[in-house]
Amino acid sequence: MRRQGAILLAVCLAALAVARPATSQPSGELQLYHIPIRTVDIPVDVSRIEKLSNKPTELQLFARPANGRWAASGRYGLNSLPAITDGKRGFRFTAPEDGEYEFRVQFIYADSVNPRESDLTPELRMMVDTTPPAIEVNVSGKSVAWIASDANRLSTVNVQCKWAKDGNKTFGLDSGEWFTVTPKGRDAFKAEDAFDWSGLLQNGQELWVRISAKDPAGNDGFSPPVRVPGNGTFGTAFPKGNNGKPDWPPSNPGGNGGLPRPQQPRIEYVSSPDVTVDFTLSKVGRSGVSAFHLYLQNQQDANGWRFIERVPKALQSSDKEQAVALKYKAEKEGLYGFYVVPESGAGYKDDPPAKNESPMLFVVVDWTKPYAKITGVQPRRGGVRGPLVDITWEAVDPNLMPRAISLEYSVDKNAAVWKPISVGLDNDAGKDTGRHTWEVPDENLWKFWVRIRAVDKAANTGEHIWEKEVIVDLEKPSGVITGVRGGNSSPPPRENDKPRDNGPPPTTTPSFPTPKPPTTGAPALPELPELPDKK
């Protein structure tokens, strides 16, 4: 699946040692950053490198799976690094699959390199995780037990419910809002846990219940909704509800004794109806490949697969991996599952996917911008460096990125580039609203405009500018009469005349730069530390 645009990581790879090979922290001591996408832009702090007395002529990025073999990932001259997101220069890295990766930059000189490949040690660790948690539930009477599993840690989960029946009234899955259950008299719900509604549900009352979990990269997973009271084991469902519609794919009754099911297929997000599915052949017979059969499943085809087309493409037998790009145009937004069956030159191929066969790949087609609106801006006194500004907002999207909110300001409402107030913000837990307090450090800034930007996983960006210009100069001018004059005469100076003591003159607090928000709609991801110079 081709990602629509790269994602900016706020990391500046700084200058390494120039006199002798540099050393880095052992990889286990480096902080591990969890990233929910596979293609990332890694900016390079060129200005810092150019200040070195002995500058390299080229930079080489090395990458490897954790504790695997180093592999060169890109090599450029210091003055010819490609332009990447937000006007910076640096490297672009695409992870072939989910997992932990380590990175190191090597300096290349006319007669040497530093460090040597045999001495490479990691400077940056990244966990690429595009797979949501998988959750299986078991219902026994009014009790629900669950197991949530993920490649990375899951400390807690959320339990959500809504009415299925109350007396003579019944409610479908598309009715009402999910309510998050707050545990009382016990610890938070764990990844493997249970909850019993005995004593809470009265006769004639039933609930819809589902379990949700979020992994460290921000991927959301949801179990299939179950009816309580009830009985049975249910497998995992697609990790997002569909605007209040029943979750899809459907649950798989029977289960496997309460054990976690295998991980779900990868999920990709695109902002265009034109979807390109990249399929890689793992084995090709001597007759080669003559065509590829594309199958589709969506909410309307939840009980089976739909054949889309046979795409003729001739590929010869080869020991090397061969890939093909298959096109599909989505008629509307939503979740799609894809399955590809290759056909040999001799006409042999696997059977079409069975009714309950899982997709090879999920794709969320989402071209709608997130709803983002500033709901209040309130300046007040009280900051150490300057006045405070309380900003509240609403941001709603079914596929909102983790840390998707950016707040910005500008003295010109029509400016092309705005300055950051704060990037990488989240809504309040469990809500579509958020709040941030900004201390204005610039003493020359007394009025400005405020803007919010919100980004979803398909890189759609919604924005809103607060309707009123914000004024933070809340001080009333004051002074005293120091004398009086008559006609053209001037009073002689008096020895005891001294200026009013108003304390020491104000000093300008230095403004420390913060990462600028992406200008291409790329979501804000975890801010990685700037690596120190190695001398």
Coordinates of C-alpha atoms in Angstrom, one line a residue:
M1 CA 0.0 0.0 0.0
R2 CA 1.5 3.3 -1.0
R3 CA 1.4 5.9 1.8
Q4 CA 0.1 9.3 0.7
G5 CA 3.0 11.4 1.7
A6 CA 5.7 11.0 4.3
I7 CA 5.4 11.8 8.0
L8 CA 7.7 14.3 9.7
L9 CA 9.6 13.2 12.8
A10 CA 10.9 16.1 14.9
V11 CA 14.4 14.8 15.2
C12 CA 17.6 16.5 14.2
L13 CA 20.5 14.2 13.6
A14 CA 23.4 16.2 15.0
A15 CA 27.2 16.2 14.2
L16 CA 29.2 13.1 15.1
A17 CA 32.8 12.8 16.2
V18 CA 35.4 13.9 13.7
A19 CA 38.7 13.0 15.4
R20 CA 38.0 9.4 16.3
P21 CA 35.0 7.0 16.0
A22 CA 32.2 8.1 18.2
T23 CA 30.5 5.9 20.8
S24 CA 26.8 5.9 21.6
Q25 CA 24.6 4.6 24.3
P26 CA 23.9 0.8 24.2
S27 CA 20.6 0.4 22.3
G28 CA 18.8 -0.9 25.4
E29 CA 19.4 2.5 27.1
L30 CA 18.1 4.6 24.2
Q31 CA 14.5 5.7 24.5
L32 CA 12.1 3.7 22.2
Y33 CA 9.7 5.8 20.2
H34 CA 6.5 4.2 19.0
I35 CA 5.4 5.3 15.5
P36 CA 2.1 4.3 13.8
I37 CA 3.3 4.7 10.2
R38 CA 6.0 3.1 8.0
T39 CA 7.4 6.0 6.0
V40 CA 9.2 8.7 8.0
D41 CA 11.3 11.8 7.1
I42 CA 14.4 12.2 9.2
P43 CA 15.7 15.8 9.1
V44 CA 19.4 16.5 9.5
D45 CA 20.7 19.5 11.4
V46 CA 22.9 20.7 8.5
S47 CA 23.7 24.1 10.2
R48 CA 25.3 22.3 13.1
I49 CA 27.4 20.1 10.9
E50 CA 28.6 23.0 8.8
K51 CA 30.1 24.6 11.9
L52 CA 32.6 21.8 12.4
S53 CA 36.2 22.6 11.5
N54 CA 36.5 19.3 9.6
K55 CA 33.2 18.9 7.7
P56 CA 32.3 15.7 6.0
T57 CA 31.6 15.7 2.3
E58 CA 28.8 13.1 2.4
L59 CA 26.4 11.6 5.0
Q60 CA 25.3 8.0 5.0
L61 CA 22.2 6.8 6.9
F62 CA 22.4 3.2 8.3
A63 CA 19.4 1.3 9.5
R64 CA 18.8 -2.1 10.9
P65 CA 16.1 -4.2 12.6
A66 CA 16.9 -4.3 16.3
N67 CA 20.2 -6.2 16.8
G68 CA 20.2 -7.2 13.1
R69 CA 22.6 -6.3 10.4
W70 CA 23.3 -2.7 9.5
A71 CA 22.2 -1.7 5.9
A72 CA 22.9 1.5 4.1
S73 CA 19.6 3.4 3.6
G74 CA 20.7 6.6 1.8
R75 CA 23.8 8.5 0.9
Y76 CA 24.0 12.2 0.0
G77 CA 26.5 15.0 -0.2
L78 CA 26.3 17.5 2.7
N79 CA 25.0 20.2 0.3
S80 CA 22.7 17.9 -1.7
L81 CA 20.5 16.4 0.9
P82 CA 17.0 16.0 -0.5
A83 CA 14.3 18.4 0.6
I84 CA 11.8 16.7 2.9
T85 CA 8.7 17.8 4.9
D86 CA 8.4 21.3 6.2
G87 CA 11.2 22.7 4.0
K88 CA 14.0 20.8 5.8
R89 CA 16.6 18.5 4.3
G90 CA 17.4 14.9 5.3
F91 CA 16.7 11.2 4.8
R92 CA 13.5 9.3 4.1
F93 CA 13.1 5.8 5.5
T94 CA 10.4 3.2 4.8
A95 CA 10.2 0.2 7.1
P96 CA 9.5 -3.0 5.2
E97 CA 7.4 -4.3 8.0
D98 CA 6.4 -3.6 11.6
G99 CA 9.1 -3.9 14.3
E100 CA 11.9 -2.2 16.1
Y101 CA 14.5 -0.3 14.0
E102 CA 17.8 1.4 14.9
F103 CA 19.5 4.2 13.1
R104 CA 23.0 5.8 12.8
V105 CA 24.5 8.5 10.5
Q106 CA 28.0 8.0 9.2
F107 CA 30.2 10.9 8.2
I108 CA 32.2 10.4 4.9
Y109 CA 35.4 12.2 4.2
A110 CA 37.8 12.2 1.3
D111 CA 40.0 9.6 2.8
S112 CA 38.0 8.0 5.7
V113 CA 34.6 7.5 7.3
N114 CA 33.5 8.0 10.9
P115 CA 32.5 5.8 12.5
R116 CA 33.5 2.7 10.5
E117 CA 30.8 0.3 9.6
S118 CA 32.2 -2.3 12.1
D119 CA 31.9 0.3 14.8
L120 CA 28.4 1.5 14.2
T121 CA 26.2 1.8 17.3
P122 CA 22.6 3.0 17.3
E123 CA 21.7 6.7 18.1
L124 CA 17.9 6.4 17.6
R125 CA 15.4 3.6 18.3
M126 CA 12.0 3.4 16.7
M127 CA 9.2 0.9 17.0
V128 CA 7.1 0.9 13.8
D129 CA 3.6 -0.4 14.8
T130 CA 0.8 -0.1 12.3
T131 CA -1.3 -3.0 13.7
P132 CA -4.0 -2.4 16.2
P133 CA -4.6 -4.5 19.3
A134 CA -6.6 -7.7 18.9
I135 CA -9.3 -8.4 21.5
E136 CA -11.4 -11.5 22.2
V137 CA -14.3 -11.6 24.5
N138 CA -16.3 -14.4 26.2
V139 CA -19.8 -13.8 27.6
S140 CA -21.2 -16.0 30.3
G141 CA -24.5 -14.8 31.7
K142 CA -24.0 -11.2 32.9
S143 CA -20.2 -11.6 33.0
V144 CA -17.8 -10.6 30.2
A145 CA -14.2 -11.8 30.2
W146 CA -11.6 -10.6 27.6
I147 CA -8.0 -11.0 26.4
A148 CA -6.4 -8.1 24.6
S149 CA -3.1 -8.9 22.8
D150 CA -0.7 -6.7 20.8
A151 CA 2.9 -6.9 19.7
N152 CA 3.6 -4.1 22.2
R153 CA 2.6 -3.6 25.8
L154 CA -1.1 -3.0 26.8
S155 CA -1.3 -1.9 30.4
T156 CA -5.1 -1.1 30.6
V157 CA -8.2 -1.3 28.4
N158 CA -11.6 0.4 28.4
V159 CA -14.9 -1.3 28.8
Q160 CA -17.8 0.4 26.9
C161 CA -21.5 -0.3 26.9
K162 CA -24.9 0.9 25.8
W163 CA -28.5 -0.3 26.0
A164 CA -29.6 -3.2 23.9
K165 CA -32.9 -3.7 25.8
D166 CA -34.7 -1.7 28.5
G167 CA -38.1 -3.1 29.4
N168 CA -40.2 -3.1 26.2
K169 CA -37.7 -1.0 24.2
T170 CA -34.9 -2.6 22.2
F171 CA -31.9 -0.8 20.6
G172 CA -29.8 -1.8 17.7
L173 CA -26.0 -1.3 17.5
D174 CA -26.6 1.8 15.4
S175 CA -28.6 3.5 18.3
G176 CA -27.2 5.5 21.1
E177 CA -23.7 6.4 22.2
W178 CA -21.1 4.2 23.8
F179 CA -20.6 4.8 27.6
T180 CA -17.2 4.1 29.2
V181 CA -17.5 2.0 32.4
T182 CA -15.6 3.5 35.3
P183 CA -14.4 0.7 37.7
K184 CA -15.2 1.4 41.3
G185 CA -13.5 -0.3 44.3
R186 CA -11.0 -2.0 42.1
D187 CA -8.0 -1.3 39.8
A188 CA -8.3 -0.2 36.2
F189 CA -9.3 -2.9 33.7
K190 CA -6.3 -4.9 32.5
A191 CA -5.5 -6.5 29.2
E192 CA -6.7 -9.9 30.6
D193 CA -9.7 -9.2 32.9
A194 CA -13.4 -9.5 33.4
F195 CA -16.4 -7.6 34.7
D196 CA -19.8 -8.8 36.0
W197 CA -23.0 -6.9 35.7
S198 CA -24.9 -9.1 38.2
G199 CA -26.7 -6.9 40.6
L200 CA -26.6 -4.0 38.2
L201 CA -28.8 -5.3 35.4
Q202 CA -32.5 -5.8 36.3
N203 CA -35.0 -8.2 34.6
G204 CA -35.8 -7.0 31.1
Q205 CA -32.5 -5.1 30.7
E206 CA -29.7 -6.0 28.3
L207 CA -26.5 -4.3 27.2
W208 CA -24.3 -4.1 24.2
V209 CA -20.7 -4.3 25.4
R210 CA -17.3 -3.9 23.7
I211 CA -13.7 -3.7 24.9
S212 CA -11.2 -1.1 23.5
A213 CA -7.5 -0.9 23.8
K214 CA -4.8 1.5 22.6
D215 CA -1.2 0.5 22.0
P216 CA 1.8 2.7 22.6
A217 CA 1.8 3.9 19.0
G218 CA -1.8 5.1 19.3
N219 CA -3.5 2.4 17.3
D220 CA -7.0 1.7 18.6
G221 CA -8.4 -1.8 18.8
F222 CA -12.1 -2.8 19.5
S223 CA -13.6 -6.1 20.2
P224 CA -16.8 -7.1 18.4
P225 CA -19.9 -5.9 20.3
V226 CA -21.5 -8.6 22.5
R227 CA -24.9 -8.8 24.1
V228 CA -25.1 -9.2 27.9
P229 CA -26.7 -11.4 29.3
G230 CA -25.4 -13.9 26.8
N231 CA -23.1 -16.8 26.1
G232 CA -20.3 -17.5 23.7
T233 CA -16.8 -16.5 22.6
F234 CA -16.2 -13.9 20.0
G235 CA -13.2 -13.0 17.9
T236 CA -11.7 -9.7 17.1
A237 CA -13.4 -7.0 15.0
F238 CA -12.1 -4.1 12.9
P239 CA -10.5 -1.6 15.3
K240 CA -12.9 1.3 14.5
G241 CA -16.6 1.6 14.7
N242 CA -18.2 2.9 11.4
N243 CA -19.9 6.1 12.5
G244 CA -22.2 4.2 14.8
K245 CA -22.9 1.3 12.5
P246 CA -22.3 -2.3 13.6
D247 CA -18.6 -3.1 13.7
W248 CA -17.2 -5.0 10.7
P249 CA -15.9 -7.6 9.9
P250 CA -18.5 -9.6 11.8
S251 CA -17.6 -11.7 14.9
N252 CA -16.6 -15.3 14.5
P253 CA -18.7 -17.4 17.0
G254 CA -17.1 -20.4 18.4
G255 CA -13.7 -18.9 19.0
N256 CA -10.8 -20.9 20.3
G257 CA -11.3 -21.4 24.0
G258 CA -10.7 -17.8 25.1
L259 CA -7.1 -17.6 23.6
P260 CA -6.0 -14.5 21.6
R261 CA -6.6 -14.8 17.9
P262 CA -3.7 -14.1 15.5
Q263 CA -2.9 -10.5 14.7
Q264 CA -5.1 -8.7 12.2
P265 CA -3.9 -7.7 8.8
R266 CA -2.2 -4.3 8.5
I267 CA -4.4 -1.2 8.1
E268 CA -3.5 1.6 5.7
Y269 CA -5.2 5.0 5.4
V270 CA -5.5 6.9 2.1
S271 CA -7.1 10.3 1.3
S272 CA -8.1 9.6 -2.2
P273 CA -10.6 7.2 -3.9
D274 CA -7.8 6.0 -6.1
V275 CA -6.3 3.0 -4.2
T276 CA -3.1 1.2 -5.2
V277 CA -2.6 -2.2 -3.7
D278 CA 1.1 -3.4 -3.9
F279 CA 1.3 -7.2 -4.0
T280 CA 4.6 -9.1 -3.8
L281 CA 5.0 -12.6 -5.1
S282 CA 6.7 -15.0 -2.7
K283 CA 6.9 -18.0 -5.2
V284 CA 6.7 -18.2 -8.9
G285 CA 6.7 -21.4 -11.0
R286 CA 8.6 -22.0 -14.2
S287 CA 5.6 -20.8 -16.3
G288 CA 5.7 -17.4 -14.5
V289 CA 2.6 -15.4 -13.8
S290 CA 0.0 -14.3 -16.3
A291 CA -2.6 -12.4 -14.2
F292 CA -3.8 -11.3 -10.8
H293 CA -7.4 -11.7 -9.5
L294 CA -8.5 -8.9 -7.2
Y295 CA -11.2 -9.5 -4.5
L296 CA -12.9 -6.9 -2.3
Q297 CA -14.9 -6.9 0.9
N298 CA -16.6 -4.0 2.7
Q299 CA -19.4 -3.3 5.0
Q300 CA -22.0 -4.3 2.3
D301 CA -20.1 -7.5 1.6
A302 CA -19.5 -8.5 5.2
N303 CA -20.7 -12.1 4.6
G304 CA -18.6 -12.8 1.5
W305 CA -16.1 -11.6 -1.1
R306 CA -16.7 -9.8 -4.3
F307 CA -14.6 -10.4 -7.4
I308 CA -13.5 -7.1 -8.9
E309 CA -11.4 -8.0 -11.9
R310 CA -8.7 -10.1 -13.5
V311 CA -5.7 -8.0 -14.2
P312 CA -3.4 -9.5 -16.9
K313 CA 0.3 -9.0 -16.1
A314 CA 3.0 -11.2 -17.4
L315 CA 5.9 -11.9 -15.1
Q316 CA 8.7 -14.4 -15.7
S317 CA 10.0 -16.9 -13.2
S318 CA 12.7 -15.4 -11.0
D319 CA 14.4 -16.1 -7.7
K320 CA 14.0 -12.4 -6.8
E321 CA 10.9 -10.8 -5.2
Q322 CA 8.6 -9.4 -7.8
A323 CA 5.9 -6.8 -7.1
V324 CA 2.8 -5.6 -9.0
A325 CA 0.6 -2.6 -8.4
L326 CA -3.2 -3.2 -8.7
K327 CA -5.6 -0.3 -9.0
Y328 CA -9.0 0.2 -7.4
K329 CA -11.3 3.2 -7.3
A330 CA -13.5 3.5 -4.2
E331 CA -17.0 4.9 -4.8
K332 CA -17.2 6.2 -1.2
E333 CA -15.3 6.5 2.1
G334 CA -15.1 3.6 4.4
L335 CA -13.2 0.4 5.2
Y336 CA -12.2 -2.0 2.5
G337 CA -10.6 -5.4 2.7
F338 CA -8.4 -6.7 -0.2
Y339 CA -7.4 -10.1 -1.3
V340 CA -5.2 -11.0 -4.3
V341 CA -4.9 -14.4 -6.1
P342 CA -2.1 -14.7 -8.7
E343 CA -2.6 -17.0 -11.7
S344 CA 0.3 -18.9 -13.3
G345 CA 1.2 -18.9 -17.0
A346 CA -0.2 -22.4 -17.1
G347 CA -3.5 -21.2 -15.7
Y348 CA -3.2 -22.5 -12.2
K349 CA -4.3 -20.4 -9.2
D350 CA -5.6 -20.7 -5.6
D351 CA -9.3 -20.8 -4.9
P352 CA -11.0 -17.5 -4.3
P353 CA -11.1 -16.4 -0.6
A354 CA -13.6 -18.3 1.5
K355 CA -16.5 -16.6 3.1
N356 CA -14.8 -16.2 6.5
E357 CA -11.3 -15.6 5.0
S358 CA -9.5 -12.6 6.5
P359 CA -8.4 -9.8 4.1
M360 CA -4.7 -9.6 3.2
L361 CA -4.9 -5.9 3.8
F362 CA -7.4 -3.4 5.2
V363 CA -7.6 0.1 3.7
V364 CA -9.5 3.0 5.1
V365 CA -10.5 5.5 2.4
D366 CA -11.0 8.8 4.1
W367 CA -10.9 12.1 2.2
T368 CA -12.9 14.1 4.7
K369 CA -11.0 16.7 6.7
P370 CA -11.2 16.5 10.5
Y371 CA -13.7 18.9 12.2
A372 CA -11.5 21.3 14.2
K373 CA -12.8 24.5 15.9
I374 CA -11.4 26.8 18.5
T375 CA -14.2 27.3 21.0
G376 CA -12.6 29.8 23.3
V377 CA -9.5 32.1 23.7
Q378 CA -9.1 33.8 27.1
P379 CA -6.0 35.9 27.9
R380 CA -5.2 36.6 31.5
R381 CA -2.3 37.9 33.7
G382 CA -0.2 35.6 35.8
G383 CA 2.7 34.2 33.8
V384 CA 6.3 34.4 34.9
R385 CA 7.5 35.3 31.4
G386 CA 4.4 36.9 30.1
P387 CA 0.5 36.8 30.0
L388 CA -1.3 33.5 29.9
V389 CA -3.8 32.5 27.1
D390 CA -6.3 29.7 27.7
I391 CA -7.3 28.0 24.5
T392 CA -10.1 25.4 24.2
W393 CA -11.2 23.5 21.1
E394 CA -13.2 20.7 19.5
A395 CA -11.6 18.2 17.2
V396 CA -13.6 15.2 15.8
D397 CA -12.7 12.6 13.2
P398 CA -13.1 8.8 13.3
N399 CA -9.5 8.3 12.2
L400 CA -7.9 11.2 14.1
M401 CA -4.1 10.7 14.6
P402 CA -2.6 10.4 18.0
R403 CA -1.2 13.8 19.1
A404 CA -3.0 15.3 16.1
I405 CA -3.7 18.9 17.4
S406 CA -1.5 21.9 16.5
L407 CA -2.1 25.4 17.9
E408 CA -0.5 28.3 16.0
Y409 CA -0.4 32.1 16.0
S410 CA 0.3 34.9 13.6
V411 CA 0.1 38.7 13.6
D412 CA -1.3 38.5 10.1
K413 CA -4.5 36.6 9.7
N414 CA -3.7 35.9 6.0
A415 CA 0.0 34.8 6.6
A416 CA 1.2 31.8 4.6
V417 CA 3.3 30.5 7.5
W418 CA 2.1 30.6 11.2
K419 CA 4.3 30.2 14.2
P420 CA 3.7 27.3 16.7
I421 CA 2.1 27.7 20.1
S422 CA 2.2 24.0 20.7
V423 CA 2.3 20.9 18.5
G424 CA 1.5 17.3 19.2
L425 CA -1.5 17.9 21.5
D426 CA -4.3 15.4 22.2
N427 CA -8.0 15.9 23.0
D428 CA -8.9 15.3 26.7
A429 CA -9.1 11.5 27.4
G430 CA -12.4 10.1 26.1
K431 CA -13.6 13.5 24.7
D432 CA -13.7 15.4 21.5
T433 CA -12.5 18.6 23.3
G434 CA -9.2 19.8 24.6
R435 CA -7.6 22.7 26.5
H436 CA -4.1 24.3 26.5
T437 CA -2.6 27.2 28.4
W438 CA 0.1 29.2 26.6
E439 CA 2.5 31.6 28.3
V440 CA 3.4 34.4 25.8
P441 CA 7.1 34.9 26.1
D442 CA 7.6 37.6 23.5
E443 CA 7.3 41.1 25.1
N444 CA 6.8 42.7 21.7
L445 CA 3.8 40.5 21.0
W446 CA 0.5 42.1 22.2
K447 CA -2.1 41.1 19.6
F448 CA -2.3 38.2 17.2
W449 CA -4.6 35.6 15.7
V450 CA -4.9 32.0 16.8
R451 CA -5.4 28.9 14.6
I452 CA -5.9 25.2 15.2
R453 CA -5.0 22.4 12.9
A454 CA -6.0 18.7 13.3
V455 CA -4.7 15.8 11.2
D456 CA -6.2 12.3 10.6
K457 CA -4.4 9.1 9.7
A458 CA -5.0 9.7 6.0
A459 CA -3.1 13.1 6.3
N460 CA -6.3 15.2 5.8
T461 CA -6.0 18.4 7.7
G462 CA -8.8 20.5 9.2
E463 CA -8.2 24.0 10.5
H464 CA -10.0 27.0 12.0
I465 CA -9.0 30.5 12.9
W466 CA -10.5 32.1 16.0
E467 CA -12.9 34.9 14.9
K468 CA -11.4 37.6 17.1
E469 CA -7.9 39.1 17.3
V470 CA -6.4 38.2 20.6
I471 CA -5.1 41.1 22.7
V472 CA -2.8 40.1 25.6
D473 CA -1.8 43.6 26.8
L474 CA -4.1 43.9 29.7
E475 CA -2.2 46.6 31.6
K476 CA -3.6 50.1 32.1
P477 CA -1.0 52.9 31.6
S478 CA -0.2 54.8 34.8
G479 CA 2.1 57.7 35.9
V480 CA 2.6 60.7 38.3
I481 CA 2.9 64.4 37.8
T482 CA 6.6 65.3 38.4
G483 CA 6.4 69.1 38.0
V484 CA 4.7 72.2 36.5
R485 CA 6.0 75.0 34.3
G486 CA 4.8 78.6 33.6
G487 CA 5.4 80.4 30.3
N488 CA 8.8 79.6 28.7
S489 CA 10.6 79.3 32.0
S490 CA 12.2 76.1 33.1
P491 CA 12.7 75.2 36.8
P492 CA 16.3 74.8 37.9
P493 CA 17.3 71.3 38.6
R494 CA 17.2 70.3 42.2
E495 CA 19.7 68.0 43.8
N496 CA 17.1 65.7 45.4
D497 CA 15.1 65.3 42.1
K498 CA 15.4 61.7 41.2
P499 CA 13.4 59.6 38.8
R500 CA 10.7 57.4 40.2
D501 CA 12.1 54.0 41.2
N502 CA 10.1 51.4 39.2
G503 CA 12.6 48.6 39.8
P504 CA 15.1 47.2 37.4
P505 CA 14.5 47.6 33.7
P506 CA 12.7 44.7 32.0
T507 CA 14.8 42.1 30.3
T508 CA 13.8 40.2 27.3
T509 CA 13.4 36.5 27.9
P510 CA 15.0 34.5 25.2
S511 CA 12.5 32.6 23.0
F512 CA 13.6 29.0 22.5
P513 CA 12.6 27.6 19.2
T514 CA 10.1 24.7 19.0
P515 CA 9.5 22.4 16.0
K516 CA 7.3 23.9 13.4
P517 CA 4.1 22.0 12.6
P518 CA 4.1 20.3 9.2
T519 CA 2.8 22.4 6.4
T520 CA 1.8 19.5 4.2
G521 CA -0.9 18.0 6.4
A522 CA 1.5 15.5 8.0
P523 CA 0.5 14.6 11.6
A524 CA 2.6 15.5 14.6
L525 CA 4.4 12.5 16.0
P526 CA 6.5 11.9 19.1
E527 CA 9.2 14.5 19.4
L528 CA 12.6 12.8 19.4
P529 CA 15.6 14.3 21.2
E530 CA 18.3 16.2 19.4
L531 CA 21.4 14.1 19.6
P532 CA 24.5 15.8 21.1
D533 CA 27.8 16.3 19.4
K534 CA 30.3 13.5 19.9
K535 CA 33.8 14.9 20.4

